[in-house]
CSV table of C-alpha atoms in Angstrom, one decimal:
chain,number,residue,atom,x,y,z
A,1,MET,CA,135.3,68.7,219.0
A,2,PHE,CA,132.5,68.3,216.4
A,3,VAL,CA,131.2,71.9,217.2
A,4,ILE,CA,134.7,73.3,216.7
A,5,SER,CA,135.2,71.5,213.4
A,6,LEU,CA,131.7,72.6,212.1
A,7,SER,CA,132.5,76.2,213.0
A,8,LEU,CA,135.8,76.1,211.2
A,9,LEU,CA,134.2,74.7,208.1
A,10,ILE,CA,131.6,77.4,208.1
A,11,ILE,CA,134.3,80.1,208.5
A,12,VAL,CA,136.4,78.6,205.7
A,13,SER,CA,133.4,78.4,203.4
A,14,LEU,CA,132.5,82.0,203.9
A,15,ILE,CA,136.1,83.1,203.3
A,16,MET,CA,136.3,81.1,200.1
A,17,GLU,CA,132.9,82.4,198.9
A,18,ASN,CA,134.2,86.0,199.2
A,19,ALA,CA,137.8,85.3,197.9
A,20,GLY,CA,136.9,82.9,195.1
A,21,THR,CA,138.3,79.4,194.6
A,22,VAL,CA,141.8,79.2,193.1
A,23,VAL,CA,142.8,75.6,193.0
A,24,SER,CA,142.5,72.4,195.1
A,25,ALA,CA,145.1,71.6,197.7
A,26,VAL,CA,147.0,68.2,197.6
A,27,VAL,CA,148.1,66.0,200.5
A,28,THR,CA,151.5,64.3,200.2
A,29,PHE,CA,153.1,61.8,202.5
A,30,ASN,CA,156.8,61.5,203.5
A,31,PRO,CA,157.8,58.7,203.3
A,32,ASN,CA,155.4,58.2,200.3
A,33,LEU,CA,153.8,55.1,201.6
A,34,ASN,CA,150.2,54.2,202.3
A,35,LYS,CA,150.9,51.9,205.3
A,36,ILE,CA,153.0,52.2,208.4
A,37,PHE,CA,153.4,50.2,211.7
A,38,THR,CA,152.5,51.5,215.1
A,39,GLY,CA,155.3,53.4,216.6
A,40,GLU,CA,156.6,54.7,213.2
A,41,SER,CA,156.5,58.3,212.1
A,42,LEU,CA,155.1,60.0,209.0
A,43,GLN,CA,154.8,63.7,207.9
A,44,MET,CA,152.0,65.1,205.8
A,45,THR,CA,152.2,68.3,203.7
A,46,CYS,CA,149.4,70.4,202.3
A,47,ASN,CA,150.6,71.5,198.9
A,48,VAL,CA,149.0,74.4,197.0
A,49,ASN,CA,149.8,75.2,193.4
A,50,SER,CA,149.0,78.9,193.7
A,51,THR,CA,150.9,82.2,193.0
A,52,GLU,CA,149.1,84.0,195.7
A,53,GLN,CA,151.4,85.7,198.2
A,54,GLY,CA,151.0,86.6,201.8
A,55,ASN,CA,149.8,84.7,204.9
A,56,VAL,CA,147.8,81.5,204.1
A,57,THR,CA,145.8,79.7,206.7
A,58,TYR,CA,145.8,75.9,206.6
A,59,TYR,CA,143.2,73.4,207.8
A,60,TRP,CA,143.7,69.7,208.3
A,61,PHE,CA,140.8,67.1,208.5
A,62,LYS,CA,140.8,63.5,209.4
A,63,ASN,CA,137.6,61.6,208.5
A,64,ASP,CA,135.9,65.1,208.0
A,65,TYR,CA,136.9,66.3,211.5
A,66,TRP,CA,139.3,69.3,211.9
A,67,ILE,CA,142.6,68.3,213.6
A,68,HIS,CA,145.3,70.8,212.7
A,69,SER,CA,146.0,74.3,211.4
A,70,GLU,CA,149.5,74.4,209.9
A,71,LYS,CA,151.0,73.5,206.5
A,72,THR,CA,152.5,70.2,207.8
A,73,PHE,CA,151.0,67.6,210.0
A,74,THR,CA,153.3,65.0,211.7
A,75,ILE,CA,152.6,61.7,213.3
A,76,SER,CA,155.6,61.0,215.5
A,77,SER,CA,154.7,57.6,217.0
A,78,ALA,CA,151.7,56.2,215.1
A,79,LEU,CA,148.8,54.5,216.8
A,80,THR,CA,146.2,52.3,215.1
A,81,SER,CA,143.7,55.1,215.7
A,82,ASP,CA,145.9,57.4,213.5
A,83,GLY,CA,144.7,55.5,210.4
A,84,GLY,CA,142.0,57.2,208.3
A,85,ASN,CA,141.3,59.6,205.4
A,86,TYR,CA,143.2,62.8,205.5
A,87,GLN,CA,142.4,66.1,203.7
A,88,CYS,CA,143.7,69.7,203.8
A,89,GLN,CA,142.4,73.1,202.8
A,90,THR,CA,143.6,76.7,202.8
A,91,SER,CA,141.8,80.0,203.0
A,92,THR,CA,142.1,80.3,199.2
A,93,THR,CA,141.6,76.8,197.9
A,94,ASP,CA,139.1,74.0,197.8
A,95,ARG,CA,139.5,71.0,200.1
A,96,SER,CA,141.9,68.3,198.7
A,97,ASP,CA,141.0,64.8,197.7
A,98,SER,CA,141.2,62.4,200.7
A,99,THR,CA,144.4,60.3,201.0
A,100,LYS,CA,144.2,57.1,203.0
A,101,LEU,CA,146.7,56.1,205.7
A,102,GLU,CA,146.7,52.6,207.3
A,103,VAL,CA,148.4,51.9,210.7
A,104,HIS,CA,149.1,48.2,211.5
A,105,ASN,CA,150.5,46.4,214.5
A,106,GLY,CA,151.1,43.0,212.8
A,107,TYR,CA,154.4,41.5,211.5
A,108,VAL,CA,154.3,42.2,207.7
A,109,ILE,CA,152.8,45.0,205.6
A,110,LEU,CA,153.0,45.5,201.8
A,111,GLN,CA,153.7,49.2,201.3
A,112,THR,CA,152.9,51.1,198.0
A,113,PRO,CA,152.6,54.9,197.2
A,114,PRO,CA,149.1,56.2,198.1
A,115,ASN,CA,148.7,57.6,194.6
A,116,VAL,CA,150.1,55.9,191.5
A,117,TYR,CA,150.0,57.5,188.0
A,118,GLU,CA,150.7,56.2,184.5
A,119,GLY,CA,154.3,56.4,183.3
A,120,GLU,CA,155.8,56.3,186.8
A,121,ASP,CA,158.2,53.9,188.4
A,122,ILE,CA,156.9,52.5,191.7
A,123,ILE,CA,158.3,50.3,194.5
A,124,LEU,CA,156.4,47.8,196.4
A,125,ARG,CA,158.0,47.1,199.8
A,126,CYS,CA,157.3,44.0,201.9
A,127,HIS,CA,158.0,45.6,205.2
A,128,HIS,CA,158.3,43.7,208.5
A,129,TYR,CA,157.8,45.0,212.1
A,130,PRO,CA,160.9,46.9,213.3
A,131,GLY,CA,163.1,45.0,215.8
A,132,HIS,CA,162.3,41.6,214.4
A,133,PRO,CA,164.8,39.7,212.2
A,134,ALA,CA,163.6,38.6,208.8
A,135,LYS,CA,164.7,36.3,206.0
A,136,GLN,CA,163.4,35.7,202.5
A,137,THR,CA,160.4,37.3,200.6
A,138,ILE,CA,158.2,36.2,197.7
A,139,PHE,CA,155.9,38.4,195.6
A,140,PHE,CA,152.7,37.6,193.8
A,141,LYS,CA,150.6,39.4,191.2
A,142,ASN,CA,147.0,38.2,191.0
A,143,ASN,CA,148.0,35.0,192.9
A,144,ALA,CA,150.8,34.3,190.4
A,145,VAL,CA,154.5,34.4,191.5
A,146,ILE,CA,156.3,37.3,189.8
A,147,LYS,CA,159.4,37.3,192.1
A,148,ASP,CA,160.5,34.1,193.8
A,149,TRP,CA,162.0,33.7,197.3
A,150,GLY,CA,164.9,36.1,197.8
A,151,SER,CA,166.6,38.4,200.3
A,152,GLU,CA,165.2,41.5,198.6
A,153,ASP,CA,162.0,42.8,200.2
A,154,GLU,CA,161.3,45.3,197.4
A,155,LEU,CA,159.6,44.9,194.0
A,156,HIS,CA,160.5,47.6,191.4
A,157,ILE,CA,157.9,48.2,188.5
A,158,GLU,CA,158.9,50.7,185.8
A,159,ASN,CA,156.6,52.7,183.5
A,160,VAL,CA,153.3,51.6,184.9
A,161,ASN,CA,150.2,51.9,182.8
A,162,MET,CA,146.4,51.8,183.3
A,163,THR,CA,146.3,48.1,182.7
A,164,LEU,CA,148.6,47.5,185.7
A,165,SER,CA,145.8,48.0,188.2
A,166,CYS,CA,145.6,44.7,190.0
A,167,LYS,CA,146.2,42.9,193.4
A,168,TYR,CA,149.7,42.3,194.8
A,169,LYS,CA,150.8,40.1,197.6
A,170,CYS,CA,154.0,39.3,199.5
A,171,ILE,CA,155.0,36.6,202.0
A,172,LYS,CA,157.9,37.1,204.3
A,173,GLN,CA,159.8,35.0,206.9
A,174,VAL,CA,159.9,36.9,210.2
A,175,ASN,CA,161.4,35.8,213.5
A,176,HIS,CA,159.5,36.1,216.7
A,177,HIS,CA,159.2,33.9,219.7
A,178,LEU,CA,162.6,32.3,218.7
A,179,LEU,CA,161.3,30.9,215.4
A,180,TYR,CA,160.7,32.1,211.9
A,181,TYR,CA,157.2,32.4,210.8
A,182,GLN,CA,155.7,33.2,207.4
A,183,HIS,CA,153.5,36.4,207.4
A,184,SER,CA,151.8,37.9,204.4
A,185,ASP,CA,150.0,41.1,203.3
A,186,GLU,CA,148.3,42.2,200.2
A,187,THR,CA,147.3,45.5,198.6
A,188,SER,CA,145.5,46.7,195.4
A,189,VAL,CA,147.4,49.1,193.1
A,190,SER,CA,145.2,51.3,191.1
A,191,VAL,CA,147.0,53.3,188.4
A,192,GLN,CA,145.5,56.7,187.7
A,193,GLU,CA,145.4,58.9,184.6
A,194,LEU,CA,148.2,61.4,184.6
A,195,PHE,CA,146.6,63.8,182.1
A,196,SER,CA,143.3,63.6,180.2
A,197,LEU,CA,142.8,62.8,176.5
A,198,PRO,CA,143.6,66.0,174.7
A,199,THR,CA,141.0,68.0,172.6
A,200,ILE,CA,141.7,70.6,169.9
A,201,SER,CA,139.8,73.9,169.4
A,202,LEU,CA,139.9,76.6,166.8
A,203,SER,CA,139.6,80.4,167.3
A,204,PRO,CA,137.8,82.0,165.5
A,205,GLN,CA,135.4,79.2,164.5
A,206,LEU,CA,134.8,80.8,161.1
A,207,VAL,CA,138.0,81.6,159.2
A,208,LYS,CA,138.3,83.6,156.0
A,209,GLU,CA,141.4,84.3,153.8
A,210,GLY,CA,143.8,86.6,155.6
A,211,ASP,CA,142.4,86.0,159.1
A,212,GLN,CA,144.6,85.1,162.0
A,213,MET,CA,143.7,81.8,163.4
A,214,THR,CA,144.8,79.8,166.5
A,215,LEU,CA,144.6,76.1,167.3
A,216,THR,CA,144.8,75.2,171.0
A,217,CYS,CA,145.5,71.7,172.4
A,218,HIS,CA,143.6,71.2,175.8
A,219,THR,CA,144.4,68.7,178.5
A,220,ARG,CA,144.2,68.5,182.3
A,221,LEU,CA,146.9,67.3,184.6
A,222,SER,CA,146.1,65.4,187.8
A,223,PRO,CA,146.1,67.7,190.9
A,224,HIS,CA,148.7,65.4,192.4
A,225,ARG,CA,151.1,65.9,189.5
A,226,GLN,CA,150.8,69.6,188.6
A,227,THR,CA,154.5,69.9,188.2
A,228,ALA,CA,154.7,67.3,185.4
A,229,GLU,CA,156.1,68.7,182.2
A,230,LEU,CA,154.0,68.1,179.0
A,231,GLN,CA,154.9,68.7,175.4
A,232,PHE,CA,152.5,69.5,172.5
A,233,ALA,CA,152.7,68.8,168.7
A,234,PHE,CA,150.3,69.6,165.8
A,235,TYR,CA,149.4,67.8,162.6
A,236,ARG,CA,147.4,68.6,159.4
A,237,GLU,CA,146.2,65.8,157.2
A,238,GLY,CA,148.6,63.5,159.2
A,239,GLN,CA,151.7,65.6,158.4
A,240,ASN,CA,153.5,67.3,161.3
A,241,ILE,CA,153.3,71.1,161.2
A,242,GLN,CA,154.7,71.9,164.6
A,243,GLU,CA,157.2,69.8,166.5
A,244,PHE,CA,156.8,68.9,170.2
A,245,SER,CA,157.3,71.9,172.4
A,246,SER,CA,156.0,73.4,175.7
A,247,THR,CA,153.4,75.6,173.9
A,248,ASN,CA,149.9,74.2,173.4
A,249,LYS,CA,149.1,76.6,170.6
A,250,TYR,CA,149.6,76.7,166.8
A,251,GLU,CA,149.0,80.0,165.1
A,252,ILE,CA,148.6,81.1,161.5
A,253,LEU,CA,148.9,84.8,161.0
A,254,SER,CA,147.3,85.0,157.6
A,255,ALA,CA,145.1,82.0,156.6
A,256,LYS,CA,145.1,80.7,153.1
A,257,LEU,CA,142.8,78.3,151.3
A,258,SER,CA,145.5,75.7,151.4
A,259,ASP,CA,145.4,75.8,155.2
A,260,SER,CA,142.0,74.0,155.2
A,261,GLY,CA,142.0,70.4,156.3
A,262,ASP,CA,141.9,68.0,159.3
A,263,TYR,CA,143.9,69.0,162.3
A,264,LYS,CA,145.1,66.9,165.3
A,265,CYS,CA,147.3,67.5,168.3
A,266,GLU,CA,149.4,65.2,170.4
A,267,VAL,CA,150.5,65.5,174.1
A,268,GLN,CA,153.4,63.6,175.6
A,269,THR,CA,155.4,63.7,178.8
A,270,SER,CA,158.9,65.1,178.9
A,271,ASN,CA,160.3,61.5,179.4
A,272,TYR,CA,158.3,60.3,176.3
A,273,ARG,CA,156.6,57.5,178.2
A,274,ILE,CA,153.0,58.7,177.7
A,275,LYS,CA,151.6,60.0,174.4
A,276,LYS,CA,148.0,60.8,173.7
A,277,ALA,CA,146.4,62.2,170.5
A,278,SER,CA,143.2,64.2,170.1
A,279,THR,CA,140.4,63.5,167.7
A,280,SER,CA,140.4,65.4,164.3
A,281,LEU,CA,139.1,68.9,163.9
A,282,THR,CA,138.1,69.9,160.3
A,283,MET,CA,138.9,73.5,159.5
A,284,GLN,CA,137.7,75.2,156.3
A,285,VAL,CA,139.1,78.6,155.1
A,286,ASN,CA,136.5,80.6,153.2
A,287,ARG,CA,137.2,82.8,150.3
A,288,ILE,CA,136.9,86.6,150.8
A,289,GLY,CA,133.5,87.8,149.8
A,290,GLU,CA,131.6,84.5,150.0
A,291,ARG,CA,129.6,85.7,153.0
A,292,GLU,CA,128.8,89.1,151.3
A,293,LEU,CA,127.6,87.3,148.1
A,294,PHE,CA,125.4,85.1,150.2
A,295,ASN,CA,123.8,88.1,152.0
A,296,GLN,CA,123.2,89.8,148.6
A,297,SER,CA,121.0,86.9,147.5
A,298,GLU,CA,118.7,87.6,150.4
A,299,THR,CA,118.1,91.3,149.6
A,300,GLU,CA,114.9,92.6,148.0
A,301,VAL,CA,114.5,93.0,144.2
A,302,THR,CA,113.9,96.7,143.2
A,303,SER,CA,112.0,97.8,140.0
A,304,LYS,CA,113.8,99.1,136.9
A,305,PRO,CA,113.5,102.8,136.0
A,306,GLY,CA,110.3,103.6,134.1
A,307,THR,CA,108.4,100.5,135.1
A,308,SER,CA,106.0,102.4,137.3
A,309,HIS,CA,104.9,104.7,134.5
A,310,VAL,CA,103.9,101.8,132.3
A,311,ILE,CA,102.0,100.2,135.1
A,312,THR,CA,100.1,103.5,135.7
A,313,ALA,CA,99.1,103.8,132.0
A,314,VAL,CA,97.8,100.2,131.8
A,315,ALA,CA,95.8,100.8,135.0
A,316,VAL,CA,94.1,103.9,133.6
A,317,THR,CA,93.3,102.3,130.3
A,318,SER,CA,91.7,99.3,132.0
A,319,LEU,CA,89.6,101.6,134.1
A,320,VAL,CA,88.3,103.5,131.1
A,321,LEU,CA,87.4,100.2,129.3
A,322,VAL,CA,85.4,99.0,132.3
A,323,LEU,CA,83.6,102.3,132.5
A,324,PHE,CA,82.8,102.2,128.7
A,325,LEU,CA,81.4,98.6,129.0
A,326,PHE,CA,79.3,99.6,132.0
A,327,ILE,CA,77.7,102.6,130.3
A,328,THR,CA,77.0,100.5,127.1
A,329,ALA,CA,75.2,97.8,129.2
A,330,LEU,CA,73.0,100.4,130.9
A,331,ILE,CA,72.0,101.9,127.5
A,332,PHE,CA,71.2,98.5,126.1
A,333,LEU,CA,69.0,97.5,129.0
A,334,TYR,CA,67.1,100.8,128.9
A,335,ARG,CA,66.3,100.6,125.2
A,336,LYS,CA,65.3,97.0,125.5
A,337,LYS,CA,62.8,97.8,128.2
A,338,HIS,CA,61.2,100.9,126.6
A,339,PHE,CA,61.6,100.1,122.9
A,340,PRO,CA,60.8,96.4,122.3
A,341,LEU,CA,61.5,95.2,118.7
A,342,ARG,CA,58.6,94.2,116.5
A,343,GLY,CA,59.0,91.2,114.2
A,344,ASN,CA,57.2,90.6,110.8
A,345,ASN,CA,55.7,87.4,112.2
A,346,HIS,CA,53.4,89.3,114.5
A,347,PRO,CA,49.9,89.5,113.0
A,348,SER,CA,48.9,93.0,112.2
A,349,SER,CA,45.5,94.2,113.0
A,350,LYS,CA,43.7,97.3,112.6
A,351,ALA,CA,43.0,99.0,115.9
A,352,GLU,CA,40.6,101.6,116.6
A,353,PRO,CA,42.0,105.0,117.3
A,354,VAL,CA,42.3,105.5,121.0
A,355,GLU,CA,42.4,108.8,122.7
A,356,PRO,CA,45.6,109.4,124.6
A,357,ASP,CA,45.0,109.6,128.3
A,358,ASP,CA,47.1,111.2,131.0
A,359,GLU,CA,49.2,108.1,131.6
A,360,THR,CA,50.2,107.9,127.9
A,361,GLU,CA,51.2,111.5,127.9
A,362,ASN,CA,53.4,110.9,130.9
A,363,ILE,CA,55.2,108.1,129.1
A,364,TYR,CA,56.0,110.3,126.1
A,365,THR,CA,57.1,113.1,128.4
A,366,ASP,CA,59.5,110.7,130.2
A,367,LEU,CA,60.7,109.4,126.8
A,368,ASP,CA,61.5,112.9,125.7
A,369,ALA,CA,63.4,113.6,128.9
A,370,ASN,CA,65.3,110.3,128.6
A,371,THR,CA,66.2,111.1,125.0
A,372,THR,CA,67.6,114.4,126.1
A,373,ARG,CA,69.7,112.7,128.8
A,374,TRP,CA,71.0,110.2,126.3
A,375,GLN,CA,72.1,113.0,124.0
A,376,ASN,CA,73.9,114.6,127.0
A,377,SER,CA,75.5,111.2,127.9
A,378,SER,CA,76.6,110.7,124.3
A,379,SER,CA,78.3,114.1,124.4
A,380,SER,CA,80.0,113.2,127.7
A,381,PHE,CA,81.1,109.8,126.3
A,382,GLY,CA,82.6,111.6,123.3
A,383,ASN,CA,84.8,113.6,125.7
A,384,ILE,CA,85.8,110.3,127.4
A,385,CYS,CA,86.8,108.7,124.1
A,386,SER,CA,88.8,111.8,123.2
A,387,PHE,CA,90.8,111.2,126.5
A,388,VAL,CA,91.1,107.4,125.9
A,389,ARG,CA,92.3,108.0,122.3
A,390,ARG,CA,95.5,109.3,123.6
A,391,LEU,CA,96.1,105.9,125.2
A,392,MET,CA,94.4,103.5,122.8
A,393,PRO,CA,91.8,103.5,119.9
A,394,CYS,CA,88.3,104.0,120.9
A,395,ASN,CA,84.9,104.1,119.0
A,396,GLU,CA,83.5,107.6,119.3
A,397,ALA,CA,79.9,106.9,118.4
A,398,ILE,CA,77.4,104.3,119.5
A,399,ASN,CA,74.8,102.9,117.3
A,400,PRO,CA,71.5,103.8,118.9
A,401,ALA,CA,69.9,100.7,117.6
A,402,LEU,CA,72.0,98.5,119.9
């Protein structure tokens, strides 16, 4: 049995991996009760909220073991061994959540729906074993009496909410062995969320004047209540801008600056019992061109016409001045080295005439040659000054005494 179940699981997993998951299946009981007695019957159905047509293969599991391969699974005469956690799956869906069934052989059971959701009306039934006479019943909630002794064995609760989750108990007088005895049972009722707290989203996220924008109200229904009808409404700055309807979208074809503000959406059931609101979403409509102006501030700055010509002239002038100062410094150093100045404070003395030797003649020869080069340099510098004069004033001559 285990090998067969494992093989079927592998086959179903491979099929779903290739086909893709659509939705989860849901197990429902008929009658919609979580407990039955031995010998009673109950039918289970595998419900799939899918538009896919064609043949669908069903798989039933009890405590993770495969047991059946049709859409419905029926227990005709229950045994205590039929109690357990039931799931179903199809070739195109995920496996359902487990739904628990209890099978008892006592005298009293307190029956409730296996799944209870906010906003629903539920019935708690203090049920005694078939074939035995019964008298009065009493109900408790968290050990406090909520319905005193009476002939009715059902407790009706309307519009349950999340705070109702608690423990219930019943005591019933049942006849067996020629006498009436009091038998009791208890159960915990856990109320589940019908739909999640809504959230609101905006598309596109950045809106400019004239753009088409859409607000969407998102929520999620419980898989067990996919047929429940929900209505949606939208608000801006606390003022209603779209009444409750079946659409979860609010559209603006051409956004204006006045459309900016805080938006909310509300979701309610068609019977108005449950209403939930989203948190606020702040939406700002931007002026046309704001983004373009921002981008322009990041562009590079270009030069004005004619600026490059002024920069070129200044650079040439600076280069000529540097060249002039460099040549002047060379001339000054040369003359200081070869023609030292004689002050009047130096004592004069008569020196005997000395015959010029070869070294002295070489000095004078070099001096003549340097004088010739200086004259040529002065001529060249005059040409430079003529060029510089076009740009700025320049001294044409140099005092040789410097």
